[in-house]
mmCIF file of C-alpha atoms in Angstrom:
data_model
loop_
_atom_site.group_PDB
_atom_site.id
_atom_site.type_symbol
_atom_site.label_atom_id
_atom_site.label_comp_id
_atom_site.label_asym_id
_atom_site.label_seq_id
_atom_site.Cartn_x
_atom_site.Cartn_y
_atom_site.Cartn_z
ATOM 1 C CA UNK A 542 113.139 107.845 101.070
ATOM 2 C CA UNK A 543 110.103 107.533 98.584
ATOM 3 C CA UNK A 544 106.679 106.278 99.452
ATOM 4 C CA UNK A 545 103.556 105.426 97.482
ATOM 5 C CA UNK A 546 100.389 107.010 98.788
ATOM 6 C CA UNK A 547 97.512 105.067 97.220
ATOM 7 C CA UNK A 548 93.963 106.861 97.025
ATOM 8 C CA UNK A 549 91.306 104.219 97.909
ATOM 9 C CA UNK A 550 87.944 104.945 96.557
ATOM 10 C CA UNK A 551 84.520 103.195 97.446
ATOM 11 C CA UNK A 552 82.168 104.865 94.788
ATOM 12 C CA UNK A 553 80.500 102.486 92.405
ATOM 13 C CA UNK A 554 81.323 102.254 88.858
ATOM 14 C CA UNK A 555 77.981 103.830 87.914
ATOM 15 C CA UNK A 556 78.817 106.734 90.268
ATOM 16 C CA UNK A 557 82.171 107.231 88.618
ATOM 17 C CA UNK A 558 80.632 107.159 85.072
ATOM 18 C CA UNK A 559 78.205 109.650 86.325
ATOM 19 C CA UNK A 560 80.075 112.155 88.311
ATOM 20 C CA UNK A 561 83.747 111.436 87.590
ATOM 21 C CA UNK A 562 86.357 110.906 90.087
ATOM 22 C CA UNK A 563 86.200 113.845 92.115
ATOM 23 C CA UNK A 564 83.939 117.036 92.795
ATOM 24 C CA UNK A 565 85.145 120.414 91.658
ATOM 25 C CA UNK A 566 85.985 121.243 95.337
ATOM 26 C CA UNK A 567 88.138 118.110 95.750
ATOM 27 C CA UNK A 568 89.965 118.493 92.492
ATOM 28 C CA UNK A 569 90.775 122.137 93.701
ATOM 29 C CA UNK A 570 92.135 121.025 97.115
ATOM 30 C CA UNK A 571 94.153 118.439 95.186
ATOM 31 C CA UNK A 572 95.749 120.951 93.118
ATOM 32 C CA UNK A 573 96.716 122.894 96.168
ATOM 33 C CA UNK A 574 98.071 119.932 97.941
ATOM 34 C CA UNK A 575 100.167 119.041 94.680
ATOM 35 C CA UNK A 576 101.449 122.567 94.586
ATOM 36 C CA UNK A 577 102.569 122.313 98.225
ATOM 37 C CA UNK A 578 104.191 118.972 97.679
ATOM 38 C CA UNK A 579 106.197 120.602 94.668
ATOM 39 C CA UNK A 580 107.126 123.656 96.680
ATOM 40 C CA UNK A 581 108.501 121.664 99.652
ATOM 41 C CA UNK A 582 110.249 119.198 97.340
ATOM 42 C CA UNK A 583 108.064 116.196 98.245
ATOM 43 C CA UNK A 584 106.584 115.840 94.731
ATOM 44 C CA UNK A 585 107.813 112.843 92.605
ATOM 45 C CA UNK A 586 104.737 111.871 90.611
ATOM 46 C CA UNK A 587 100.960 111.503 90.875
ATOM 47 C CA UNK A 588 98.007 110.514 88.959
ATOM 48 C CA UNK A 589 94.402 109.439 88.721
ATOM 49 C CA UNK A 590 93.246 106.113 87.468
ATOM 50 C CA UNK A 591 90.093 105.133 85.374
ATOM 51 C CA UNK A 592 87.338 103.106 86.823
ATOM 52 C CA UNK A 593 87.945 99.429 87.729
ATOM 53 C CA UNK A 594 85.532 98.488 84.610
ATOM 54 C CA UNK A 595 88.244 100.228 82.278
ATOM 55 C CA UNK A 596 91.079 97.506 83.565
ATOM 56 C CA UNK A 597 92.603 94.759 81.498
ATOM 57 C CA UNK A 598 94.199 92.029 83.440
ATOM 58 C CA UNK A 599 97.129 90.269 81.757
ATOM 59 C CA UNK A 600 98.613 86.813 82.721
ATOM 60 C CA UNK A 601 101.452 85.734 80.807
ATOM 61 C CA UNK A 602 102.793 83.188 83.194
ATOM 62 C CA UNK A 603 101.858 80.291 80.927
ATOM 63 C CA UNK A 604 102.651 79.629 77.325
ATOM 64 C CA UNK A 605 100.393 82.193 75.903
ATOM 65 C CA UNK A 606 99.366 85.703 77.388
ATOM 66 C CA UNK A 607 95.662 85.870 78.570
ATOM 67 C CA UNK A 608 94.012 88.995 78.564
ATOM 68 C CA UNK A 609 90.771 89.585 80.544
ATOM 69 C CA UNK A 610 88.578 92.488 80.887
ATOM 70 C CA UNK A 611 87.656 94.131 84.031
ATOM 71 C CA UNK A 612 89.376 94.466 87.496
ATOM 72 C CA UNK A 613 91.821 91.944 88.995
ATOM 73 C CA UNK A 614 89.265 91.205 91.647
ATOM 74 C CA UNK A 615 85.926 92.521 92.670
ATOM 75 C CA UNK A 616 85.815 94.721 95.706
ATOM 76 C CA UNK A 617 83.740 97.539 97.027
ATOM 77 C CA UNK A 618 87.093 99.604 97.286
ATOM 78 C CA UNK A 619 89.646 100.243 94.493
ATOM 79 C CA UNK A 620 92.829 102.213 93.649
ATOM 80 C CA UNK A 621 91.622 105.551 92.284
ATOM 81 C CA UNK A 622 94.835 107.358 92.153
ATOM 82 C CA UNK A 623 98.192 107.732 93.773
ATOM 83 C CA UNK A 624 101.038 110.109 94.750
ATOM 84 C CA UNK A 625 104.665 109.035 94.941
ATOM 85 C CA UNK A 626 106.283 111.468 97.328
ATOM 86 C CA UNK A 627 109.861 111.951 98.722
ATOM 87 C CA UNK A 628 109.940 112.123 102.616
ATOM 88 C CA UNK A 629 112.706 112.133 105.283
ATOM 89 C CA UNK A 630 110.932 109.376 107.259
ATOM 90 C CA UNK A 631 107.827 107.532 107.680
ATOM 91 C CA UNK A 632 106.624 110.173 110.173
ATOM 92 C CA UNK A 633 106.708 112.895 107.451
ATOM 93 C CA UNK A 634 105.148 110.594 104.831
ATOM 94 C CA UNK A 635 102.291 109.905 107.096
ATOM 95 C CA UNK A 636 101.624 113.512 107.975
ATOM 96 C CA UNK A 637 101.659 114.234 104.151
ATOM 97 C CA UNK A 638 99.393 111.470 103.424
ATOM 98 C CA UNK A 639 96.834 112.526 105.986
ATOM 99 C CA UNK A 640 96.972 116.037 104.246
ATOM 100 C CA UNK A 641 96.318 114.099 100.817
ATOM 101 C CA UNK A 642 93.597 112.204 102.143
ATOM 102 C CA UNK A 643 91.944 115.442 103.372
ATOM 103 C CA UNK A 644 92.346 117.204 100.067
ATOM 104 C CA UNK A 645 91.047 114.371 98.002
ATOM 105 C CA UNK A 646 88.291 113.241 100.552
ATOM 106 C CA UNK A 647 89.228 109.599 100.242
ATOM 107 C CA UNK A 648 91.159 107.054 102.355
ATOM 108 C CA UNK A 649 94.676 106.594 101.519
ATOM 109 C CA UNK A 650 97.410 103.941 102.080
ATOM 110 C CA UNK A 651 101.307 104.543 102.676
ATOM 111 C CA UNK A 652 103.770 102.048 101.540
ATOM 112 C CA UNK A 653 107.566 102.662 101.370
ATOM 113 C CA UNK A 654 109.410 101.617 98.257
ATOM 114 C CA UNK A 655 112.003 98.886 98.744
#
């Protein structure tokens, strides 16, 4: 089964612009974790995301698409990146997510794909 592991960050946009998404030590730990996911056949895909201020929200539910700069909602926390992992069950996914949280030094959320 596949799971989405969302990385939740709480740094400010200003901090992100100044320091980037992670420290060199965090990035190195993420690389080690990613290599382990690949080696153990849990890797599907992963990626980091730009700052919320770089977002564009598109609403095309009406007659014409509306484009709005900035995040969908204002929040102290935001989606900074994600992993899509393959795991036998939720227990395995949660253990892997805990290791990912430690590697990136951020909270993570785990959700199964339907």
